[in-house]
Short mmCIF file of C-alpha atoms in Angstrom, two decimals:
data_model
loop_
_atom_site.label_atom_id
_atom_site.label_comp_id
_atom_site.label_asym_id
_atom_site.label_seq_id
_atom_site.Cartn_x
_atom_site.Cartn_y
_atom_site.Cartn_z
CA MET A 71 5.99 23.53 -11.47
CA GLN A 72 7.30 22.52 -14.70
CA ARG A 73 7.98 19.43 -16.61
CA VAL A 74 11.17 18.38 -17.57
CA ALA A 75 12.06 15.64 -20.40
CA THR A 76 15.23 13.46 -18.18
CA GLU A 77 17.32 11.09 -19.74
CA PRO A 78 16.47 7.50 -18.69
CA ARG A 79 18.98 5.18 -16.94
CA PRO A 80 20.73 3.19 -19.35
CA ASP A 81 20.30 0.03 -16.93
CA TRP A 82 17.41 1.01 -14.81
CA ARG A 83 14.63 -1.69 -15.30
CA GLU A 84 17.57 -3.72 -14.39
CA HIS A 85 18.32 -1.54 -11.62
CA VAL A 86 14.94 -1.49 -10.10
CA GLU A 87 13.92 -4.98 -10.76
CA ARG A 88 17.03 -6.35 -9.27
CA ASP A 89 17.72 -4.18 -6.29
CA LEU A 90 14.95 -1.94 -5.73
CA GLY A 91 12.34 -5.59 -6.22
CA PHE A 92 10.18 -3.07 -8.53
CA VAL A 93 8.25 -5.88 -10.50
CA PHE A 94 5.60 -3.59 -11.34
CA HIS A 95 7.02 -0.34 -13.79
CA THR A 96 5.27 -2.00 -16.90
CA ILE A 97 2.13 -3.06 -17.19
CA ASP A 98 0.49 -5.17 -19.74
CA GLY A 99 3.11 -3.62 -21.86
CA ALA A 100 3.16 0.18 -21.13
CA PRO A 101 5.37 1.43 -19.18
CA TYR A 102 4.17 2.35 -15.40
CA TRP A 103 7.58 3.90 -14.30
CA ASP A 104 8.53 6.57 -16.02
CA GLU A 105 11.87 8.03 -15.94
CA THR A 106 12.12 10.03 -19.58
CA ALA A 107 10.28 13.60 -17.40
CA CYS A 108 10.04 14.84 -13.83
CA TYR A 109 8.02 17.44 -12.36
CA ARG A 110 10.65 20.11 -11.31
CA PHE A 111 8.71 22.62 -8.11
CA THR A 112 10.53 25.37 -6.09
CA ALA A 113 10.32 25.36 -2.63
CA ALA A 114 7.61 27.09 -2.67
CA GLU A 115 5.91 24.69 -4.13
CA VAL A 116 6.19 22.31 -2.17
CA ASP A 117 5.58 24.01 0.94
CA ALA A 118 1.85 25.08 -0.66
CA LEU A 119 1.34 21.33 -1.15
CA GLU A 120 2.67 20.25 2.09
CA ASP A 121 0.83 23.15 3.86
CA ALA A 122 -2.44 22.73 1.99
CA THR A 123 -1.63 18.30 2.70
CA ALA A 124 -1.96 19.36 6.89
CA GLU A 125 -5.38 21.65 6.10
CA LEU A 126 -7.16 18.34 4.13
CA GLU A 127 -6.35 15.83 6.76
CA GLN A 128 -7.17 18.36 9.36
CA MET A 129 -10.61 19.14 7.65
CA ALA A 130 -10.80 15.35 6.82
CA LEU A 131 -10.81 14.28 10.43
CA ALA A 132 -12.80 16.93 11.57
CA LEU A 133 -15.34 15.88 8.85
CA VAL A 134 -15.27 12.02 10.13
CA ASP A 135 -15.72 13.82 13.59
CA ARG A 136 -19.53 15.31 12.24
CA VAL A 137 -20.58 12.31 10.69
CA VAL A 138 -20.18 9.93 13.52
CA ALA A 139 -21.96 12.60 15.91
CA SER A 140 -25.23 12.64 13.11
CA GLY A 141 -26.62 9.64 14.18
CA GLY A 142 -26.94 8.42 11.37
CA ARG A 143 -27.92 11.31 9.20
CA ASP A 144 -24.21 11.82 7.18
CA GLN A 145 -23.84 8.50 7.11
CA ALA A 146 -27.62 7.13 5.14
CA ARG A 147 -26.22 10.12 3.20
CA LEU A 148 -22.86 8.40 2.14
CA ARG A 149 -24.59 5.46 1.25
CA ILE A 150 -22.36 3.26 4.18
CA PRO A 151 -24.75 0.11 5.23
CA GLU A 152 -26.33 0.82 8.58
CA ALA A 153 -24.30 -2.87 9.50
CA ALA A 154 -20.78 -0.25 9.70
CA TRP A 155 -22.31 2.37 11.69
CA GLY A 156 -20.99 1.08 15.06
CA ALA A 157 -18.27 -0.08 13.71
CA ILE A 158 -16.99 3.21 12.26
CA GLU A 159 -18.09 5.07 15.94
CA ARG A 160 -16.29 2.82 17.86
CA SER A 161 -12.93 2.28 16.28
CA TRP A 162 -13.52 6.59 16.12
CA LYS A 163 -14.31 7.04 19.81
CA SER A 164 -11.75 4.41 20.67
CA ALA A 165 -9.17 6.87 18.97
CA GLU A 166 -7.60 3.69 16.24
CA ARG A 167 -4.78 4.51 14.44
CA ASN A 168 -4.32 4.99 10.66
CA LEU A 169 -1.45 5.00 8.83
CA TYR A 170 -1.98 6.62 5.62
CA GLY A 171 -3.95 8.33 2.82
CA ARG A 172 -3.31 10.16 -0.65
CA PHE A 173 -5.19 13.49 -1.26
CA ASP A 174 -5.01 13.38 -5.49
CA LEU A 175 -4.48 16.61 -6.17
CA SER A 176 -5.37 19.26 -9.01
CA TYR A 177 -2.27 21.97 -9.22
CA ASP A 178 0.07 24.00 -11.73
CA GLY A 179 2.41 25.98 -9.50
CA ASN A 180 -0.05 28.84 -9.13
CA GLY A 181 -3.08 29.59 -7.14
CA PRO A 182 -3.75 27.16 -4.31
CA PRO A 183 -3.75 23.23 -4.81
CA LYS A 184 -7.62 21.76 -4.92
CA LEU A 185 -8.91 18.23 -3.79
CA LEU A 186 -10.28 15.92 -6.47
CA GLU A 187 -10.43 13.17 -4.33
CA TYR A 188 -8.94 11.61 -1.00
CA ASN A 189 -8.30 7.56 -1.11
CA ALA A 190 -7.59 7.50 2.31
CA ASP A 191 -8.53 3.32 3.01
CA THR A 192 -6.41 1.64 0.07
CA PRO A 193 -4.18 4.05 -1.69
CA THR A 194 -0.91 2.25 -3.50
CA ALA A 195 1.63 4.10 -6.05
CA LEU A 196 3.24 4.00 -2.40
CA PHE A 197 5.99 2.46 -3.02
CA GLU A 198 6.75 4.14 -6.14
CA ALA A 199 6.84 7.95 -4.17
CA ALA A 200 8.56 6.26 -1.24
CA VAL A 201 11.44 4.19 -3.13
CA VAL A 202 11.83 4.14 -6.28
CA GLN A 203 11.34 8.02 -7.25
CA TRP A 204 13.87 8.92 -4.48
CA ASP A 205 16.42 6.13 -5.37
CA TRP A 206 16.32 7.86 -8.57
CA LEU A 207 16.41 11.19 -7.39
CA GLU A 208 19.60 9.57 -5.32
CA ALA A 209 21.50 7.99 -8.42
CA LEU A 210 21.07 11.01 -11.04
CA TRP A 211 21.18 13.85 -8.20
CA PRO A 212 22.06 13.94 -5.00
CA GLY A 213 22.48 16.73 -4.24
CA ARG A 214 18.82 18.03 -5.01
CA ASP A 215 15.95 17.37 -2.63
CA GLN A 216 12.69 16.01 -2.89
CA PHE A 217 9.32 16.38 -1.32
CA ASN A 218 9.15 12.22 0.56
CA SER A 219 9.55 11.16 3.96
CA LEU A 220 7.37 8.99 3.20
CA HIS A 221 9.99 5.41 4.05
CA GLU A 222 10.93 7.40 7.48
CA ARG A 223 7.50 8.11 8.38
CA LEU A 224 5.97 4.81 7.67
CA ILE A 225 8.79 3.38 10.28
CA GLU A 226 8.55 5.93 12.50
CA ALA A 227 4.37 5.12 12.70
CA TRP A 228 4.62 1.40 12.29
CA LYS A 229 6.71 2.01 16.27
CA ASN A 230 3.92 4.24 16.95
CA PHE A 231 0.81 1.38 16.65
CA GLY A 232 0.76 -0.52 20.27
CA ILE A 233 0.87 -3.49 18.64
CA GLY A 234 3.60 -5.22 20.94
CA ARG A 235 4.43 -8.47 20.22
CA ARG A 236 1.45 -9.20 18.30
CA ARG A 237 1.98 -10.23 15.21
CA VAL A 238 0.64 -8.39 11.67
CA HIS A 239 -0.64 -10.13 8.60
CA PHE A 240 -0.54 -7.80 5.80
CA ALA A 241 -3.00 -9.15 3.27
CA ALA A 242 -3.73 -8.32 -0.89
CA VAL A 243 -6.08 -10.26 -3.16
CA LYS A 244 -4.42 -12.94 -5.06
CA ASN A 245 -2.42 -12.25 -8.86
CA HIS A 246 -1.97 -8.45 -8.84
CA ALA A 247 1.18 -8.02 -9.23
CA GLU A 248 0.89 -4.04 -7.80
CA ASP A 249 -1.17 -4.41 -4.81
CA GLU A 250 1.17 -7.43 -3.51
CA GLY A 251 4.02 -5.10 -3.89
CA THR A 252 2.86 -2.22 -2.16
CA VAL A 253 1.68 -4.68 0.42
CA GLU A 254 4.99 -6.38 0.42
CA TYR A 255 6.69 -2.92 0.61
CA LEU A 256 4.47 -1.86 3.65
CA ARG A 257 5.41 -5.57 5.58
CA ASP A 258 9.29 -4.14 4.70
CA THR A 259 9.04 -1.48 6.83
CA ALA A 260 6.71 -2.67 9.85
CA THR A 261 9.91 -5.27 9.95
CA GLN A 262 12.01 -2.83 10.09
CA ALA A 263 9.86 -1.26 12.99
CA GLY A 264 10.74 -4.36 15.04
CA LEU A 265 7.14 -5.64 13.96
CA GLN A 266 6.57 -9.28 13.62
CA THR A 267 4.68 -9.93 10.45
CA ALA A 268 3.09 -12.33 8.04
CA ARG A 269 1.29 -12.57 4.64
CA VAL A 270 -2.06 -13.71 3.85
CA ALA A 271 -4.26 -13.63 0.91
CA VAL A 272 -7.59 -11.53 1.48
CA GLU A 273 -8.64 -15.30 -0.12
CA ASP A 274 -7.41 -17.11 2.07
CA ILE A 275 -8.37 -15.35 5.80
CA GLY A 276 -10.15 -18.35 7.67
CA TRP A 277 -13.16 -17.84 10.05
CA ASP A 278 -13.22 -20.68 12.79
CA GLY A 279 -16.31 -19.54 14.15
CA ARG A 280 -14.05 -17.31 17.07
CA ARG A 281 -11.30 -15.75 15.14
CA PHE A 282 -9.93 -14.81 12.37
CA LEU A 283 -6.95 -17.41 11.11
CA ASP A 284 -3.84 -17.52 8.31
CA LEU A 285 -3.72 -20.34 6.12
CA ASP A 286 -0.97 -22.06 9.12
CA GLY A 287 -4.33 -21.70 11.41
CA ARG A 288 -2.26 -19.09 13.28
CA PRO A 289 -4.61 -15.87 14.47
CA ILE A 290 -4.77 -12.93 12.91
CA GLU A 291 -5.10 -10.39 15.69
CA VAL A 292 -3.95 -7.64 13.86
CA LEU A 293 -4.46 -7.39 9.98
CA PHE A 294 -3.98 -4.94 6.74
CA LYS A 295 -5.79 -5.26 4.40
CA LEU A 296 -5.19 -3.59 1.17
CA TYR A 297 -9.37 -3.99 0.32
CA PRO A 298 -11.47 -1.29 0.63
CA TRP A 299 -14.09 -1.70 3.51
CA GLU A 300 -17.28 -0.74 1.76
CA TRP A 301 -16.22 -4.49 -0.08
CA ILE A 302 -15.79 -5.80 3.44
CA VAL A 303 -19.00 -4.72 4.21
CA GLY A 304 -20.72 -7.01 1.85
CA GLU A 305 -18.90 -10.24 2.10
CA ALA A 306 -19.62 -12.99 4.62
CA PHE A 307 -17.07 -12.19 6.62
CA GLY A 308 -17.43 -9.01 6.83
CA GLU A 309 -19.90 -9.04 9.98
CA HIS A 310 -16.75 -10.92 11.81
CA LEU A 311 -14.87 -7.44 11.23
CA LEU A 312 -17.15 -4.93 11.77
CA ALA A 313 -17.89 -7.05 15.51
CA GLY A 314 -14.07 -6.11 15.97
CA ALA A 315 -12.50 -9.97 15.35
CA ALA A 316 -9.16 -8.14 14.76
CA GLN A 317 -7.69 -5.12 14.83
CA VAL A 318 -7.54 -3.61 11.25
CA ILE A 319 -5.62 -0.58 9.74
CA GLU A 320 -7.22 1.50 7.67
CA PRO A 321 -9.29 1.47 10.99
CA ALA A 322 -13.13 1.45 10.03
CA TRP A 323 -13.41 4.98 10.37
CA LYS A 324 -11.56 5.01 7.16
CA MET A 325 -15.08 4.00 5.43
CA VAL A 326 -16.21 7.88 6.06
CA LEU A 327 -13.14 9.42 4.57
CA SER A 328 -13.10 6.83 1.65
CA ASN A 329 -16.04 7.31 0.28
CA LYS A 330 -16.39 9.78 -2.66
CA ALA A 331 -19.73 11.21 -1.06
CA ALA A 332 -17.35 12.85 1.16
CA LEU A 333 -16.21 15.27 -1.22
CA ALA A 334 -19.73 16.76 -1.03
CA LEU A 335 -20.11 16.89 3.03
CA LEU A 336 -16.69 18.56 3.04
CA TRP A 337 -17.77 20.89 1.21
CA GLU A 338 -20.95 21.79 2.97
CA MET A 339 -18.97 21.87 6.18
CA ALA A 340 -16.40 23.65 5.08
CA PRO A 341 -17.51 26.02 1.99
CA ASP A 342 -15.75 28.34 -0.08
CA HIS A 343 -12.22 26.51 1.61
CA PRO A 344 -9.54 27.33 -1.02
CA ASN A 345 -8.36 23.27 -0.98
CA LEU A 346 -11.89 22.84 -2.11
CA LEU A 347 -13.47 22.48 -5.19
CA PRO A 348 -17.44 22.55 -4.93
CA ALA A 349 -19.54 19.78 -4.89
CA ALA A 350 -22.82 18.07 -4.22
CA LEU A 351 -25.17 15.12 -4.12
CA GLU A 352 -27.13 16.37 -6.33
CA PRO A 353 -26.16 18.06 -9.74
CA ASN A 354 -28.49 21.19 -9.68
CA LEU A 355 -26.56 22.88 -6.75
CA LEU A 356 -23.76 23.40 -8.64
CA GLU A 357 -23.42 25.22 -11.79
CA GLY A 358 -20.63 25.31 -15.21
CA THR A 359 -18.83 22.35 -16.13
CA LEU A 360 -19.65 19.23 -14.09
CA VAL A 361 -17.83 15.73 -13.38
CA ARG A 362 -19.90 12.81 -12.41
CA LYS A 363 -18.77 10.04 -10.01
CA PRO A 364 -19.07 7.17 -8.52
CA ILE A 365 -19.48 6.99 -4.66
CA PHE A 366 -17.90 3.61 -4.57
CA GLY A 367 -16.13 4.31 -8.15
CA ARG A 368 -12.35 2.94 -8.71
CA GLU A 369 -9.49 3.67 -10.99
CA GLY A 370 -11.58 6.27 -12.56
CA ALA A 371 -13.66 4.21 -13.54
CA ASN A 372 -17.62 4.91 -14.33
CA VAL A 373 -16.75 8.88 -14.18
CA GLN A 374 -18.67 11.62 -16.97
CA VAL A 375 -17.57 15.27 -17.36
CA ILE A 376 -20.61 17.28 -17.67
CA GLU A 377 -21.29 20.49 -19.83
CA ARG A 378 -24.82 22.00 -19.94
CA ASP A 379 -26.71 19.24 -19.58
CA ARG A 380 -24.43 17.02 -22.42
CA VAL A 381 -22.03 14.05 -21.09
CA VAL A 382 -18.64 15.13 -23.06
CA ALA A 383 -16.44 12.67 -22.10
CA GLU A 384 -17.02 9.25 -19.88
CA THR A 385 -15.04 5.96 -19.09
CA GLY A 386 -16.86 2.67 -18.79
CA GLY A 387 -16.92 0.41 -15.74
CA ALA A 388 -18.84 -1.59 -13.54
CA TYR A 389 -19.67 0.60 -11.05
CA GLY A 390 -22.29 3.65 -9.81
CA ALA A 391 -25.28 1.61 -8.20
CA GLU A 392 -24.67 3.62 -5.10
CA GLY A 393 -25.06 6.39 -6.93
CA PHE A 394 -22.89 9.30 -7.86
CA VAL A 395 -21.71 12.63 -7.05
CA TYR A 396 -21.08 15.43 -8.08
CA GLN A 397 -17.83 17.97 -8.30
CA ALA A 398 -16.85 21.18 -10.31
CA HIS A 399 -15.04 19.82 -12.97
CA ALA A 400 -10.80 21.55 -12.07
CA GLY A 401 -9.46 21.01 -15.86
CA LEU A 402 -6.21 19.71 -14.81
CA PRO A 403 -3.37 21.22 -16.13
CA ALA A 404 -1.32 20.23 -19.52
CA PHE A 405 1.77 20.11 -19.55
CA ASP A 406 3.53 18.63 -22.88
CA GLY A 407 -0.16 17.34 -23.84
CA ASN A 408 0.34 15.48 -20.09
CA TYR A 409 -2.07 15.82 -16.96
CA PRO A 410 -0.01 14.94 -14.02
CA VAL A 411 -1.71 14.00 -10.48
CA ILE A 412 -0.14 14.85 -7.51
CA GLY A 413 -0.68 12.70 -4.87
CA ALA A 414 0.02 14.02 -1.75
CA TRP A 415 0.33 11.50 0.73
CA VAL A 416 0.01 11.08 4.95
CA VAL A 417 1.39 9.09 7.11
CA ALA A 418 -0.22 8.59 10.68
CA SER A 419 -2.04 12.30 9.33
CA GLN A 420 1.19 14.05 8.61
CA PRO A 421 2.38 15.30 5.48
CA ALA A 422 4.67 13.34 4.10
CA GLY A 423 5.54 13.73 0.46
CA ILE A 424 4.14 13.58 -3.17
CA GLY A 425 4.04 11.09 -6.19
CA ILE A 426 3.33 12.76 -9.18
CA ARG A 427 0.63 9.96 -12.06
CA GLU A 428 0.15 11.96 -15.48
CA ASP A 429 -2.15 10.72 -18.20
CA SER A 430 -2.45 11.63 -21.86
CA THR A 431 -6.20 11.82 -20.84
CA ALA A 432 -7.85 14.21 -18.34
CA ILE A 433 -9.21 11.09 -16.89
CA THR A 434 -6.68 9.46 -14.52
CA ARG A 435 -6.83 6.18 -15.32
CA ASP A 436 -5.45 2.87 -13.90
CA THR A 437 -3.16 3.54 -17.23
CA SER A 438 -1.62 6.11 -16.10
CA ARG A 439 2.61 7.03 -16.04
CA PHE A 440 4.43 7.15 -12.41
CA VAL A 441 6.67 10.35 -13.04
CA PRO A 442 9.13 11.17 -10.40
CA HIS A 443 9.62 14.43 -8.89
CA TYR A 444 12.69 17.19 -7.46
CA PHE A 445 12.47 20.50 -6.13
CA GLU A 446 15.18 23.31 -5.68
CA MET B 45 15.25 18.70 3.22
CA LYS B 46 12.11 16.93 2.76
CA LYS B 47 13.67 14.02 1.47
CA SER B 48 14.18 10.32 3.52
CA LYS B 49 18.05 10.93 4.55
CA ALA B 50 18.34 6.86 3.62
CA ILE B 51 16.28 3.61 2.18
CA ARG B 52 17.22 0.59 3.22
CA LEU B 53 14.89 -2.62 1.94
CA VAL B 54 14.88 -5.61 4.02
CA LEU B 55 12.65 -7.79 1.88
CA LEU B 56 12.54 -6.72 -0.95
CA GLY B 57 15.64 -5.99 -3.97
CA GLY B 58 19.26 -7.09 -2.49
CA THR B 59 22.34 -6.32 -4.25
CA GLY B 60 22.43 -9.28 -7.11
CA LEU B 61 24.88 -10.78 -4.65
CA THR B 62 25.65 -15.00 -5.38
CA LEU B 63 27.73 -16.31 -2.55
CA ALA B 64 28.98 -19.11 -3.33
CA ALA B 65 27.13 -22.57 -2.23
CA CYS B 66 28.56 -25.10 0.19
CA ASP B 67 27.75 -28.04 1.15
CA GLU B 68 27.92 -27.80 4.21
CA PRO B 69 24.48 -28.08 6.84
CA PRO B 70 23.97 -24.66 8.78
CA PRO B 71 26.61 -24.36 11.63
CA ASN B 72 25.38 -26.26 15.26
CA ASP B 73 25.50 -22.56 16.67
CA ALA B 74 23.07 -21.09 14.17
CA ARG B 75 19.37 -20.36 15.33
CA PHE B 76 16.47 -19.60 13.31
CA PHE B 77 14.93 -16.64 14.06
CA ALA B 78 11.19 -16.07 12.72
CA SER B 79 11.47 -12.37 13.77
CA LEU B 80 14.03 -9.33 14.05
CA ASP B 81 11.98 -8.90 17.21
CA GLU B 82 13.05 -12.56 18.05
CA CYS B 83 16.84 -11.79 17.38
CA THR B 84 17.71 -8.87 19.39
CA ALA B 85 15.92 -10.36 22.50
CA VAL B 86 19.78 -12.90 21.77
CA HIS B 87 21.89 -10.39 19.63
CA SER B 88 22.56 -6.35 19.25
CA GLN B 89 20.38 -4.41 17.58
CA ALA B 90 23.08 -3.99 14.48
CA VAL B 91 24.18 -7.50 14.68
CA CYS B 92 20.33 -9.01 14.43
CA GLU B 93 19.77 -6.37 11.43
CA ASP B 94 22.58 -6.65 9.59
CA ALA B 95 22.14 -10.47 9.22
CA LEU B 96 18.80 -9.97 8.19
CA GLY B 97 20.19 -8.03 5.16
CA LYS B 98 22.37 -10.66 3.83
CA SER B 99 19.74 -13.58 4.39
CA ALA B 100 17.01 -10.75 2.23
CA GLN B 101 20.00 -10.52 -0.79
CA THR B 102 21.33 -14.29 -0.01
CA HIS B 103 17.32 -14.81 -0.47
CA LEU B 104 17.30 -13.21 -3.86
CA ALA B 105 20.16 -14.33 -5.47
CA GLU B 106 19.65 -17.71 -4.72
CA ALA B 107 16.13 -18.73 -3.44
CA PRO B 108 14.39 -21.54 -5.67
CA ARG B 109 12.34 -20.10 -8.58
CA PHE B 110 9.18 -21.41 -10.09
CA ALA B 111 7.41 -21.31 -13.59
CA ALA B 112 4.21 -21.70 -11.55
CA LYS B 113 3.06 -20.74 -8.67
CA GLU B 114 1.14 -23.65 -8.01
CA GLN B 115 4.83 -25.60 -8.60
CA CYS B 116 6.18 -23.74 -5.22
CA GLU B 117 2.90 -24.25 -3.51
CA ALA B 118 3.42 -27.85 -3.36
CA GLU B 119 6.98 -27.62 -1.56
CA PHE B 120 6.27 -24.80 0.61
CA GLY B 121 2.63 -24.87 1.21
CA ALA B 122 -0.50 -22.76 0.02
CA GLY B 123 0.25 -19.09 0.78
CA ASN B 124 3.95 -19.21 0.76
CA CYS B 125 5.56 -18.60 -2.01
CA GLU B 126 5.97 -15.12 -3.86
CA THR B 127 5.92 -13.61 -7.84
CA ARG B 128 9.20 -11.00 -9.38
CA GLY B 129 9.37 -10.47 -12.75
CA GLU B 130 7.19 -9.19 -15.34
CA GLY B 131 4.77 -11.05 -17.94
CA MET B 132 6.77 -13.55 -19.58
CA GLY B 133 10.40 -13.04 -17.35
CA SER B 134 8.01 -13.81 -13.86
CA TYR B 135 8.43 -15.97 -11.67
CA PHE B 136 7.42 -17.73 -8.63
CA LEU B 137 9.70 -18.64 -4.97
CA PRO B 138 8.87 -18.79 -1.53
CA MET B 139 9.19 -16.01 0.68
CA MET B 140 11.48 -15.33 3.16
CA MET B 141 9.60 -16.08 6.62
CA GLY B 142 12.90 -16.14 8.82
CA TYR B 143 16.79 -16.39 8.91
CA MET B 144 19.20 -18.28 10.72
CA LEU B 145 22.27 -16.55 12.33
CA GLY B 146 25.41 -18.00 14.19
CA ASN B 147 28.90 -17.25 13.59
CA ALA B 148 29.69 -15.66 10.60
CA PHE B 149 26.73 -17.77 8.88
CA SER B 150 23.08 -16.17 8.06
CA ARG B 151 20.86 -17.47 5.44
CA PRO B 152 17.40 -17.17 4.94
CA VAL B 153 14.43 -19.60 6.16
CA TYR B 154 11.23 -20.79 4.55
CA ARG B 155 8.31 -22.01 5.53
CA GLY B 156 7.47 -25.89 4.62
CA PRO B 157 3.41 -26.53 4.45
CA ASP B 158 2.89 -27.79 7.52
CA GLY B 159 4.62 -24.51 9.69
CA GLY B 160 8.01 -26.38 9.40
CA ALA B 161 11.15 -23.88 9.18
CA PHE B 162 13.51 -24.95 6.11
CA THR B 163 17.05 -23.52 4.91
CA ARG B 164 19.18 -24.02 2.40
CA SER B 165 22.78 -24.62 2.35
CA GLY B 166 24.37 -26.07 -0.50
CA GLY B 167 21.32 -26.39 -3.00
CA LYS B 168 19.94 -28.81 0.30
CA PHE B 169 17.03 -27.96 2.50
CA TYR B 170 17.74 -29.06 6.36
CA ASN B 171 14.54 -28.33 8.91
CA VAL B 172 15.83 -25.79 11.22
CA GLY B 173 13.05 -25.92 13.16
CA ASN B 174 8.98 -24.99 13.61
CA PHE B 175 7.59 -21.37 13.07
CA ALA B 176 4.47 -21.79 14.71
CA ALA B 177 6.87 -22.95 18.16
CA ALA B 178 9.01 -19.99 17.66
CA GLY B 179 6.05 -17.51 17.59
CA ARG B 180 5.64 -16.17 20.74
CA GLY B 181 3.02 -14.15 20.03
CA ALA B 182 1.27 -17.19 18.65
CA PRO B 183 1.78 -20.21 21.05
CA PHE B 184 1.55 -23.61 19.09
CA GLN B 185 -1.15 -26.33 19.96
CA PRO B 186 -1.41 -29.45 19.37
CA GLY B 187 -4.68 -31.02 18.90
CA GLN B 188 -6.66 -28.53 18.35
CA ILE B 189 -8.92 -28.66 15.59
CA ALA B 190 -11.90 -25.90 14.70
CA GLN B 191 -13.55 -25.70 11.73
CA VAL B 192 -12.07 -23.49 9.76
CA GLN B 193 -14.08 -22.02 6.53
CA ARG B 194 -12.33 -20.38 3.87
CA GLY B 195 -13.34 -17.58 1.29
CA GLY B 196 -15.50 -15.34 3.21
CA PHE B 197 -13.41 -11.84 1.62
CA GLY B 198 -12.50 -11.47 -2.05
CA SER B 199 -15.87 -12.08 -3.66
CA THR B 200 -16.14 -8.79 -4.38
CA ALA B 201 -12.43 -8.06 -6.03
CA SER B 202 -13.59 -11.32 -8.06
CA ALA B 203 -16.68 -9.79 -9.31
CA PHE B 204 -15.29 -6.64 -10.70
CA ARG B 205 -12.07 -8.08 -11.82
CA SER B 206 -10.45 -5.21 -10.50
CA SER B 207 -7.18 -4.54 -8.46
CA ALA B 208 -7.93 -3.36 -4.75
CA GLY B 209 -5.73 -0.95 -4.44
CA THR B 210 -6.76 2.87 -5.63
#
């Protein structure tokens, strides 16, 4: 695994906007899509990432099974409100399908990739990984390979959902170009799979006492929501969705995995697994430098690095009311002063590729840059 | 190979083709389809996909653009517009929700505020059907009046001033 400086295509901005519809390449004036560098992997390194991703997904599914069977004990430890337990169990026992997820891994080419966290419910950076980095490689080195079959796998996954002639409504919050772009890309893949689709803003979803409706009064039967279950549960219409008023993608059982306390339960289930970092709900169960993360935290907010009871690095934010999980400090590898996190994707629970985000600090936040990759 | 063999986008992007504007209304043989699925019930998959791709290109090149979302929604209805571009260069345009297909004719179709289906030809909009009637999955039910509550989702995102993706 090497970081390689590359010459940006002179017209890349115009090209990705016009030909790919990629409009969030620059966020708040700072570059987000960054093709001044890329990462080069060997085939063996990609195999290691693929195997680790497959293994982690199998462990994650085993954990859901274990939590559902715990009769409330693990749900409580995960701080999942009791109102959601029934929906989680029903969606799991009826084998509701899932579309996608992203494992964030620490990896430098040596030793096993280590799981930092699993974005199982509302992952973004999908379009960049599936399309933009693929298009970049095809433009510069079409003969080279990339660990990225996301696009093909997404179309295939939609065909296997059993949706039939029901319309899929795609929902994101308003006024967030990145969320809207992610949802519109997923709608693109669903359209190519032959599904009927529509868009509705999360805020515009209606309830008539019996069904969810879009702004045209059409019933919402299947809902893809880029909106976290843990928020849905606490909001006014949450009870209707939990009662099964629509089929939801991702399914309710993803609540077990999108929760950072799941890292501690994974470690309990598979202690010393080579792809896991030691994690616990109590800091005194772990040794050495620790990272404290909010159970329902997002975008790197409210993270602390703790060394011998002293906070040595910290990010701000408004999360943490539900408590924290503690994880042994992995120490992200540094490449020329950049700290990459490898987002390893699963589609329909199968490894589907990677996307790399870099930050200039060791806590990856929403200011990180997306950097493409290839392997040979 | 571990990379996708080919990637095609039907809603996003396009080749930036600018088609010559014509002053004609859609030809009589052209029919409105609200989805690829509806189209393939009438035409072959290849014909439908080709028309969908061409319509999407026309959409990007020719869809009306608005500086503010409110202006766009005033014409096309709430929830029927999307944003493109970045920062000062961003704009709003109606979402392509279907397409017209006829002999040597394909055009994007937009949804109006009342569920009507509209396509633009030669700078003018033509009403070509109705989305509620077109979608087999959602039969049009005139006269059905229900009290619809809205705003029951989204409060947490707005409290955290956060995107909802991770």
